[in-house]
Short mmCIF file of C-alpha atoms in Angstrom, two decimals:
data_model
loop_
_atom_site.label_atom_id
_atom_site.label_comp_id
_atom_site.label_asym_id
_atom_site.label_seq_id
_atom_site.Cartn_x
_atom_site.Cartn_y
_atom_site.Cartn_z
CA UNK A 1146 0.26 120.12 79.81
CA UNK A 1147 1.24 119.02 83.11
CA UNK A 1148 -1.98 117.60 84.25
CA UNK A 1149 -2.67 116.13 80.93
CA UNK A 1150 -4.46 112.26 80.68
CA UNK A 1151 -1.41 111.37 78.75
CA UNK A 1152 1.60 112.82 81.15
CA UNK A 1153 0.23 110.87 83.96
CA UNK A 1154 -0.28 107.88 81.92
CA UNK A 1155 3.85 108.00 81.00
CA UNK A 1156 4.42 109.27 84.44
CA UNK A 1157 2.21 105.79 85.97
CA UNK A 1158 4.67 104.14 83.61
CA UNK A 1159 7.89 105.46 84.37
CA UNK A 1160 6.64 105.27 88.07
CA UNK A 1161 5.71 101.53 87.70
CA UNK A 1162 9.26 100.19 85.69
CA UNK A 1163 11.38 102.17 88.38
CA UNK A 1164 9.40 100.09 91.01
CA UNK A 1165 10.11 97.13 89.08
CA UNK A 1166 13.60 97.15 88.91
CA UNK A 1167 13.92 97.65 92.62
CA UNK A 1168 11.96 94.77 93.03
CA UNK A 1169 14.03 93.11 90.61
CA UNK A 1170 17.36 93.78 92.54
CA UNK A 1171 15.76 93.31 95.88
CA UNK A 1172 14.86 89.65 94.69
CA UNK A 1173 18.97 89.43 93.05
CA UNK A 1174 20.08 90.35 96.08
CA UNK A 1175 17.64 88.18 98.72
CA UNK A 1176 19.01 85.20 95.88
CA UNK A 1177 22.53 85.44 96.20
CA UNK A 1178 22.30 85.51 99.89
CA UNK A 1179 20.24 82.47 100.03
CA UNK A 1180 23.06 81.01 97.60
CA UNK A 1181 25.45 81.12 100.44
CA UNK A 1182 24.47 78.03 101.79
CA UNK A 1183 22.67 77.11 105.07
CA UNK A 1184 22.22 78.56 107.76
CA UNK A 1185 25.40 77.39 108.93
CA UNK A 1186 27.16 77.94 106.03
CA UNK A 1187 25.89 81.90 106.27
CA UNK A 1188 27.18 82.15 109.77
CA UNK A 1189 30.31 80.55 108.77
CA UNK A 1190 30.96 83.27 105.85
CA UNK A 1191 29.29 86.01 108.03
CA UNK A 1192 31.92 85.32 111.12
CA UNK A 1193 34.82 85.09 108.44
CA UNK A 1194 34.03 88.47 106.72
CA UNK A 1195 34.13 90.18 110.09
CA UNK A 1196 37.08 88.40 110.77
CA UNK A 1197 38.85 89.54 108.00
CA UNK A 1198 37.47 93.12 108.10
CA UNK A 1199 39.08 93.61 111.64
CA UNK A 1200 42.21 92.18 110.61
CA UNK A 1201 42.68 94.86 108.05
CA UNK A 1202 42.59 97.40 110.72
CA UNK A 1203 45.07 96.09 113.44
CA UNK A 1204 47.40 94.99 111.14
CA UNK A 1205 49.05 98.15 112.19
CA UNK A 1206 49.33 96.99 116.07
CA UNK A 1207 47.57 98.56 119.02
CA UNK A 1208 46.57 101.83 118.06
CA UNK A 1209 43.05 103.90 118.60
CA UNK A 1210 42.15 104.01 115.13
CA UNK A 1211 42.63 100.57 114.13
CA UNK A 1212 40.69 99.38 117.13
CA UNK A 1213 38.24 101.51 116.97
CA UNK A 1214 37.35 100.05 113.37
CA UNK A 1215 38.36 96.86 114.63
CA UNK A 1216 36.05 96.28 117.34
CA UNK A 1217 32.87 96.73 115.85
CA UNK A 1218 33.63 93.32 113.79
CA UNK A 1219 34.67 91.97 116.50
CA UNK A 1220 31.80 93.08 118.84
CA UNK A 1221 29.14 91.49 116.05
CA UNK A 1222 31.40 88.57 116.11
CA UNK A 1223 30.41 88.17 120.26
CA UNK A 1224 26.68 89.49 120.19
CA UNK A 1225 27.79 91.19 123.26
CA UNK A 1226 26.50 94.69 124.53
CA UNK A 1227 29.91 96.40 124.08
CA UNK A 1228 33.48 95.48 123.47
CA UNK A 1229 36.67 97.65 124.33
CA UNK A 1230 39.93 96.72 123.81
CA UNK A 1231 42.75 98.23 125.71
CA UNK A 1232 46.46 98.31 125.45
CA UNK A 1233 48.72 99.03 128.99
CA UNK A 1234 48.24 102.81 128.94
CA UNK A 1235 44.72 103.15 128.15
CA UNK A 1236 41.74 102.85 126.67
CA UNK A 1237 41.79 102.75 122.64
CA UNK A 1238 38.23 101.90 121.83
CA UNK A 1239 35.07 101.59 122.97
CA UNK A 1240 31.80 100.26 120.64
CA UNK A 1241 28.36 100.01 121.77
CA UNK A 1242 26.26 100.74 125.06
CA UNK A 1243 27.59 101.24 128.26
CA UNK A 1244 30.38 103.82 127.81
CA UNK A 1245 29.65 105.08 130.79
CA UNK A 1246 32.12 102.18 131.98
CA UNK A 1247 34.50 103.25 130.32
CA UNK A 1248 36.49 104.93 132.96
CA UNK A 1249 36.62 101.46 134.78
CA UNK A 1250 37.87 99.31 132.17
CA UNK A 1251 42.08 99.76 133.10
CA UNK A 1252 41.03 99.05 137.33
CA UNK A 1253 39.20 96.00 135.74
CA UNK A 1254 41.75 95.03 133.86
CA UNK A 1255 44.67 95.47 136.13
CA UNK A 1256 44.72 91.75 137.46
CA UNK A 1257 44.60 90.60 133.64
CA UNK A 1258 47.50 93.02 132.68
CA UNK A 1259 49.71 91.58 135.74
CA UNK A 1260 49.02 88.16 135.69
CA UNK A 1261 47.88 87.12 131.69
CA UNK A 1262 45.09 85.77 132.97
CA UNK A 1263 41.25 86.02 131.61
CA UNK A 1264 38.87 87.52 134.58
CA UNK A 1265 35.40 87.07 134.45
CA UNK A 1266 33.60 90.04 136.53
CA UNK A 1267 30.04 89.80 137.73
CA UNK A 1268 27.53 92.26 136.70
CA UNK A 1269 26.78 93.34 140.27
CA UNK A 1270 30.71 93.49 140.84
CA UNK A 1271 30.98 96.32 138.02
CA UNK A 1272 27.55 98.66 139.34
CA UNK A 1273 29.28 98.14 142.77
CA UNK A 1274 32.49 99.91 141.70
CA UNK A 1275 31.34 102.08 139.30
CA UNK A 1276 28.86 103.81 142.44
CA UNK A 1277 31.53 103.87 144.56
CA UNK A 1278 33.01 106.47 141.84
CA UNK A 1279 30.19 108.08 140.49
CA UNK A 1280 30.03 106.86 137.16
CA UNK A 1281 26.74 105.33 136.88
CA UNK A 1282 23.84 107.31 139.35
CA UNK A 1283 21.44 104.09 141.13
CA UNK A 1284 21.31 100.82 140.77
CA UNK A 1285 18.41 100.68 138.29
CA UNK A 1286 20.90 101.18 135.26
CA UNK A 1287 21.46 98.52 133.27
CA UNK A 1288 23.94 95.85 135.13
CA UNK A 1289 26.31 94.66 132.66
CA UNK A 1290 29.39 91.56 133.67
CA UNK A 1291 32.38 92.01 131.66
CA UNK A 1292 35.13 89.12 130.40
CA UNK A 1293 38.44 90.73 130.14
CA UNK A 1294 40.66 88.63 128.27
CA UNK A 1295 44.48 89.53 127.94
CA UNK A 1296 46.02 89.77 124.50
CA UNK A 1297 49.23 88.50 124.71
CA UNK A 1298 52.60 88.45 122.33
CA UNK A 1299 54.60 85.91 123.56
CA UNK A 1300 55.28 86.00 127.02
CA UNK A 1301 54.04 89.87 127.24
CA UNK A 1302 50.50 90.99 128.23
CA UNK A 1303 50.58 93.92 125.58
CA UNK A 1304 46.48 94.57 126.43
CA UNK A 1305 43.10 93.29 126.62
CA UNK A 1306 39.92 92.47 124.97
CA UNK A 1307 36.85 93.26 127.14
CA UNK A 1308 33.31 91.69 126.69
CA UNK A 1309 30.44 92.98 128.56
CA UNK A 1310 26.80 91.81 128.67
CA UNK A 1311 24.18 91.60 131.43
CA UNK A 1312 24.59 87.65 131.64
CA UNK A 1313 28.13 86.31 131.17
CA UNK A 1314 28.20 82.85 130.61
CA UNK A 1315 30.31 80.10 129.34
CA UNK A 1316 29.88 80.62 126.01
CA UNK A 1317 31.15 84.41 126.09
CA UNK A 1318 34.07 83.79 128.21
CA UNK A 1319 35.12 81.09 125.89
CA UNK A 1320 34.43 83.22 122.70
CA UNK A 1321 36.33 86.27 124.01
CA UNK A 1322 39.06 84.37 124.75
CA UNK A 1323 39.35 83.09 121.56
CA UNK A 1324 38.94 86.75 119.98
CA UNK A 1325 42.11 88.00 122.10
CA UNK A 1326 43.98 85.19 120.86
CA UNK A 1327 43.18 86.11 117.18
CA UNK A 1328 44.02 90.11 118.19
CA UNK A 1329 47.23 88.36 119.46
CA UNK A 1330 47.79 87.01 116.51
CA UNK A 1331 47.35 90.17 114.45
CA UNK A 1332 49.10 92.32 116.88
CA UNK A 1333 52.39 89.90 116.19
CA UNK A 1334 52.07 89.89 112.70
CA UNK A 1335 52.07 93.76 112.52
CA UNK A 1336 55.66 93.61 114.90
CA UNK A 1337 57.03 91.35 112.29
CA UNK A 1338 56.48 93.63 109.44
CA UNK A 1339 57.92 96.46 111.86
CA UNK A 1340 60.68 94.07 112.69
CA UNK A 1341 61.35 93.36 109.24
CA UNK A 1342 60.97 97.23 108.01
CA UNK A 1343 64.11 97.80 110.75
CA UNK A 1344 65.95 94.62 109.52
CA UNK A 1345 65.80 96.59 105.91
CA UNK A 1346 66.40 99.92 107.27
CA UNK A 1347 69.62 98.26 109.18
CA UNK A 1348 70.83 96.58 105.95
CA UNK A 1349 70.66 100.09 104.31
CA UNK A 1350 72.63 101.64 106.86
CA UNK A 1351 75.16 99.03 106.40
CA UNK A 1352 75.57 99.46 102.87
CA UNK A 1353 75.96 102.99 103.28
CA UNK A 1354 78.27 102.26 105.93
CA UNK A 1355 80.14 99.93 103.62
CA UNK A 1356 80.27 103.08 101.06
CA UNK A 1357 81.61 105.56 103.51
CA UNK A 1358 85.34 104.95 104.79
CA UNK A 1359 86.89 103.24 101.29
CA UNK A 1360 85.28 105.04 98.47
CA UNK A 1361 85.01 108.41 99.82
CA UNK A 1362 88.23 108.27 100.78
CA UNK A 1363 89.41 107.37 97.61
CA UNK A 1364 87.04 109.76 95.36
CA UNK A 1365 88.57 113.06 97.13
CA UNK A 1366 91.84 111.41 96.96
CA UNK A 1367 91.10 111.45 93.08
CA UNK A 1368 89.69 114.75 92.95
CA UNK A 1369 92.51 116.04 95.08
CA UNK A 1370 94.93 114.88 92.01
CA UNK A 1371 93.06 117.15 89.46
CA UNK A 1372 92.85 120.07 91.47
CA UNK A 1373 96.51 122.08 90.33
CA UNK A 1374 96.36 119.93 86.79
CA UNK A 1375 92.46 120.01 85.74
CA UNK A 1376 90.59 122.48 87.75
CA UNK A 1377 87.65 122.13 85.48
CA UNK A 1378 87.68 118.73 85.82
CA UNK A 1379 87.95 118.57 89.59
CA UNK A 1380 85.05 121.05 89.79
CA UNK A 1381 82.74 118.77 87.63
CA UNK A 1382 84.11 115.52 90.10
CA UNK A 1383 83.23 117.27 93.15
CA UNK A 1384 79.54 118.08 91.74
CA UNK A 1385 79.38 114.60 90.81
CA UNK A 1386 80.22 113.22 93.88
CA UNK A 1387 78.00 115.54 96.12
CA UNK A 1388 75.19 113.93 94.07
CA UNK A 1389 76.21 110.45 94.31
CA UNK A 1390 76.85 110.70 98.42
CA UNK A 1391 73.47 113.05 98.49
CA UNK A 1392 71.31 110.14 96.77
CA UNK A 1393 73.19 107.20 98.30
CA UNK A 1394 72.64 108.67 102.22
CA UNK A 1395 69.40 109.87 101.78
CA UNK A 1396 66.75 109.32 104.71
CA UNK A 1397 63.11 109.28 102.63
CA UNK A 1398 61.96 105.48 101.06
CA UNK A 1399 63.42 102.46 101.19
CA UNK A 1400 62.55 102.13 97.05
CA UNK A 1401 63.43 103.91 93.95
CA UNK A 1402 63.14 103.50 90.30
CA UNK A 1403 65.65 101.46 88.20
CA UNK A 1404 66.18 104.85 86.04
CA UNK A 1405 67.41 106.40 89.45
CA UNK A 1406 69.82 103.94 90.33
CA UNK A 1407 71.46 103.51 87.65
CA UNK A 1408 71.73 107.53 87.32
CA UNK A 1409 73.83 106.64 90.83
CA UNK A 1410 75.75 103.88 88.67
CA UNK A 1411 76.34 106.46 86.67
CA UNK A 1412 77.95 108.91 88.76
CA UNK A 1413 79.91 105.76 90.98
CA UNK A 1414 81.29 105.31 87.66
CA UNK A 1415 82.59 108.51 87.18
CA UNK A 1416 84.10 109.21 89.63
CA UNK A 1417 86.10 105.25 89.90
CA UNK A 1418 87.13 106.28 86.12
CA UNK A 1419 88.74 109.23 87.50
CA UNK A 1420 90.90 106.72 89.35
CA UNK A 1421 91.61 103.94 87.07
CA UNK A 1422 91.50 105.83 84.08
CA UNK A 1423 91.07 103.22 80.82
CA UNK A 1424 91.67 100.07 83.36
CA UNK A 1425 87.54 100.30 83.90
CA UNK A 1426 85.69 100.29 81.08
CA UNK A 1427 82.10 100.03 80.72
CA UNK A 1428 79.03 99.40 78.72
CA UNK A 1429 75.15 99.45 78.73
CA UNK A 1430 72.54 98.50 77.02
CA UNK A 1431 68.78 99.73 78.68
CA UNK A 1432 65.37 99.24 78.07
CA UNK A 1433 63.28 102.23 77.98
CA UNK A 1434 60.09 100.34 79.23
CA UNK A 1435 61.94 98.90 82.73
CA UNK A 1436 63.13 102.42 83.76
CA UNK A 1437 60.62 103.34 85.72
CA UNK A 1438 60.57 99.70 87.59
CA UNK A 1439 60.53 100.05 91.43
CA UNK A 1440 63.29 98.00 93.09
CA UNK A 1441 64.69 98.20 96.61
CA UNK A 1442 67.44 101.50 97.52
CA UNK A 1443 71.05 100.80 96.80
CA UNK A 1444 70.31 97.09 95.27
CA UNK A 1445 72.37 97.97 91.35
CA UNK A 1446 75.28 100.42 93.17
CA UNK A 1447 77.01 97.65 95.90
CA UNK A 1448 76.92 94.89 92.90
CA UNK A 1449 78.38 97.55 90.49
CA UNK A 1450 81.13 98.46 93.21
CA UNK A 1451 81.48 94.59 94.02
CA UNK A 1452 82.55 94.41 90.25
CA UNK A 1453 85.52 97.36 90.65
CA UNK A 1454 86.71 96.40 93.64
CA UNK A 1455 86.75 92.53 93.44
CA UNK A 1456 86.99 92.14 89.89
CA UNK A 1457 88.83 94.65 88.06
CA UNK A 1458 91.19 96.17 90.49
CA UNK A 1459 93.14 92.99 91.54
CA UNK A 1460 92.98 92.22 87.66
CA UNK A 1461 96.06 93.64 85.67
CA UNK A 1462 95.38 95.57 82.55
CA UNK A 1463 91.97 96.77 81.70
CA UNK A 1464 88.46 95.68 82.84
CA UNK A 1465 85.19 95.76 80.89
CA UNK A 1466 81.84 95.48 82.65
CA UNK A 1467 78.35 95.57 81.00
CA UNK A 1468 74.93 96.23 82.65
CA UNK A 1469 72.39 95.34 80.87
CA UNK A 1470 68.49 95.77 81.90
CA UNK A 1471 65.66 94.39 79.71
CA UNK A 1472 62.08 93.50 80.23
CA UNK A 1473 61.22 89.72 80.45
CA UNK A 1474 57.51 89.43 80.42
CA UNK A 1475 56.63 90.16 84.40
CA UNK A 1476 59.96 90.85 85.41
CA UNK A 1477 62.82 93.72 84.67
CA UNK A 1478 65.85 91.80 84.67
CA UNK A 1479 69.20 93.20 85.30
CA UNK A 1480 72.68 92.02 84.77
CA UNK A 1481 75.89 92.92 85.80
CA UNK A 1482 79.13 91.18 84.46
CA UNK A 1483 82.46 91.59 84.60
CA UNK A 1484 85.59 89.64 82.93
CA UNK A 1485 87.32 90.16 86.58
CA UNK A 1486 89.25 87.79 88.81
CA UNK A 1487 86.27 86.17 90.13
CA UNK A 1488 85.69 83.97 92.89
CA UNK A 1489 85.33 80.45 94.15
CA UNK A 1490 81.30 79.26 94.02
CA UNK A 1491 81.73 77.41 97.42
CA UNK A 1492 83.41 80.62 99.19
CA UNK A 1493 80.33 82.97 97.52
CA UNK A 1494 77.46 80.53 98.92
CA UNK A 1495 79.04 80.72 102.02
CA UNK A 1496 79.36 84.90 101.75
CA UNK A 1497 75.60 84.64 101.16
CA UNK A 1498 74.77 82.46 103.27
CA UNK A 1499 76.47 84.91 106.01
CA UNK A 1500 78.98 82.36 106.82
CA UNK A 1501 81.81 83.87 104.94
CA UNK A 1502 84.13 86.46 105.82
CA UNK A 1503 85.74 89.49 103.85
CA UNK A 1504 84.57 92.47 101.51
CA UNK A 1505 81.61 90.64 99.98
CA UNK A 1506 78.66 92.51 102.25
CA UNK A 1507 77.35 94.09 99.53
CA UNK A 1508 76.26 91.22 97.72
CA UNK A 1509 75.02 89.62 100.78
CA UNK A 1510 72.79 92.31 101.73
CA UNK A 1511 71.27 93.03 98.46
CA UNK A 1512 70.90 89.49 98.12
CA UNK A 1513 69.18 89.51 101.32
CA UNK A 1514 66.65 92.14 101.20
CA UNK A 1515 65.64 91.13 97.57
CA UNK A 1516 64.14 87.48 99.30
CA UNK A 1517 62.51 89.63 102.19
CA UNK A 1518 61.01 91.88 99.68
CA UNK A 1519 59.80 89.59 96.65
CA UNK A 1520 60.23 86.03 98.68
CA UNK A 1521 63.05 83.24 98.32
CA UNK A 1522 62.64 82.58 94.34
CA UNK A 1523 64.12 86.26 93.78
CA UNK A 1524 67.61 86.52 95.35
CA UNK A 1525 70.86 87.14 93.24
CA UNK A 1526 71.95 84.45 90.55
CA UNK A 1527 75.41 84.92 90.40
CA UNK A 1528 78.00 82.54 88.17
CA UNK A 1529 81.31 82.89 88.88
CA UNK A 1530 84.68 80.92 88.76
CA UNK A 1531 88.44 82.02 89.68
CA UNK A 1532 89.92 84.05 86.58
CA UNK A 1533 86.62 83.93 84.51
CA UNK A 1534 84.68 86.81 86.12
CA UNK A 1535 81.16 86.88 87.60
CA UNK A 1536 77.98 87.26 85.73
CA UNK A 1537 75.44 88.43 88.38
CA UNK A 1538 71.57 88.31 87.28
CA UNK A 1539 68.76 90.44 89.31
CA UNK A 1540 65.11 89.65 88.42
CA UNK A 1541 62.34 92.27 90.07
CA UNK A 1542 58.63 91.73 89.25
CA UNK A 1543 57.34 94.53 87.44
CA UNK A 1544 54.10 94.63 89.25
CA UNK A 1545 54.43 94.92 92.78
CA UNK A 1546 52.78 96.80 95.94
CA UNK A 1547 53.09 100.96 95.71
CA UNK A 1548 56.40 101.92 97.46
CA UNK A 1549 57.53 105.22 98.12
CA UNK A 1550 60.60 105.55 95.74
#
């Protein structure tokens, strides 16, 4: 029964362990945070935790949702009443009391905005203005100063940080300061990703740019040929190439898989074969497990076409090249060789070092985006020598930051 000596008894129990084990992580907890240190070693951690929690947010740049999560780190990090932060059109967040003011904060911070300047504003200075508009009723509100501080990129004022507490002192105007300065810092980091998104976005274009006038040209030219002696044939070329131009001038992500581009290889093939003939010949040899390996848009196609075009066409007779992609512990690695022409080593250092002129863009640019995207360690390795081909080597890390492919 419910009301039995023995069910309260186990019900005491149960009652009693359940308290103990709160207790028990209460004191675990209450431990570890006495492990941090000192006082000043707690501080220390708590101001760098808050740090890094607000630069997670406006690593995006000036926008109202990253700082609105941004400045409540930041306002803990001042012990002020309330911290906005503004960028030249507006108002993009406000956390804590007085939002009353918020109305004020752009005629506050016009000065700052103009001349990059930090202003330090009075308490009674702020309930004079914001009577003279209505926004707070009598002078028995709560006076709050206010340190505006600009947050500047350079040589722009791109918006402001904006302190305010009933006493302003030294300490705050220093500390706010200080706080722009770090937004500052964020706020330029986020352009250079932007900047270096474009830079990637502009080396794209190029490559499709590089694509358009020669091999288009010459693709209908060979398609043209079949029409009146291999209808059939033509039909399957033109189907062919409307998938190669559709996937090589696409507009969505900057990534794909390795099993998509070389689908695109594929294709590009095809339709140079329909050219050449037997003069190109090819090979591969895959590994199933690196297909679905994310590597940067159009980085297999411009070495594959750097192969036709610089080493088999100015070769006479027939040319053999061989891809090859195989998994090598925490890298795909892909090669691409032909037994071309070649080239002279100090002429291709030079081509990708952007010094060089002539047809080699491709290989520059691919080269180029493959440092930006995995760092300096994983450009092109390319061997080469005049008459004995080029050997080109691609190495992408298999685990890598989600991209949209």
């Amino acid at each position: 029964m419910p009301d039995s000596p023995l069910f309260t008894a186990a019900a005491i129990a149960v009652i009693a362990a359940a308290i103990a084990v709160v207790v028990a992580v209460g004191l675990k907890v209450l431990r570890s945070f006495r492990d941090l240190g000192t006082d000043a070693e707690r501080a220390t951690y708590k101001t760098l935790h808050a740090a890094s929690r607000a630069g997670q947010h406006l690593r995006t740049g000036l926008n109202p949702t990253g700082a609105a999560k941004a400045s409540r780190q930041l306002r803990s990090l001042l012990g002020c009443d309330a911290l906005a932060i503004a960028d030249t059109s507006g108002v993009l967040a406000w956390d804590g009391a007085g939002e009353e003011l918020k109305p004020l904060l752009m005629e506050l911070s016009a000065g700052v905005l103009d001349g990059g300047h930090t202003a330090v504003i009075p308490a009674g200075e702020v309930q004079e203005l914001a009577q003279g508009q209505g926004t707070v009723a009598t002078r028995t509100d709560v006076e709050r100063g206010a340190v505006i501080a600009p947050i500047k990129t350079g040589t722009r004022v791109v918006g402001v940080v904006a302190a305010f507490a009933p006493a302003v002192g030294s300490g705050l105007v220093r500390a706010t300061s200080e706080v722009a300065d770090w937004v500052a810092t964020q706020v330029e980091l986020a352009e250079l990703d932007a900047s270096r998104t474009l830079l990637m976005e502009a080396e794209v274009r190029a490559l499709r740019a590089q694509i358009s006038p020669h091999f288009i040209y010459n693709s209908l030219n060979a398609i043209a040929s079949f029409i009146n002696t291999d209808p059939v044939r033509a039909r399957e070329l033109v189907v062919e190439f409307a998938d190669f131009t559709r996937y090589s001038f696409r507009r969505h992500g900057d990534f794909t898989t390795l099993a998509e581009e070389l689908r695109c290889i594929d294709r590009y093939l095809l339709l140079e074969r329909a050219r050449f003939g037997d003069r190109v010949q090819v090979s591969l040899r895959i590994a199933p497990e690196v297909l679905s390996t994310v590597i940067p848009f159009l980085s297999l196609q411009p070495l594959v076409e750097n192969a036709v075009r610089h080493g088999l066409e100015a070769k006479e007779g027939p040319g053999h090249i061989s891809i090859t992609a195989n998994d090598s512990g925490a890298f795909a690695e892909v090669t691409i060789e032909d037994d071309g022409v070649g080239m002279d080593p100090e002429q291709l250092r030079a081509v990708l070092a952007g010094h060089g002129e002539g047809d080699h863009v491709g290989l520059r640019n691919v080269d180029a985006r493959l440092r930006q995207v995995y760092g300096d360690d994983n450009g092109l390795v390319i061997e080469t020598a005049p008459g004995e081909g080029t050997l080109i080597t691609m190495r992408v890390p298999k685990s890598q930051p989600r991209h949209d492919a």
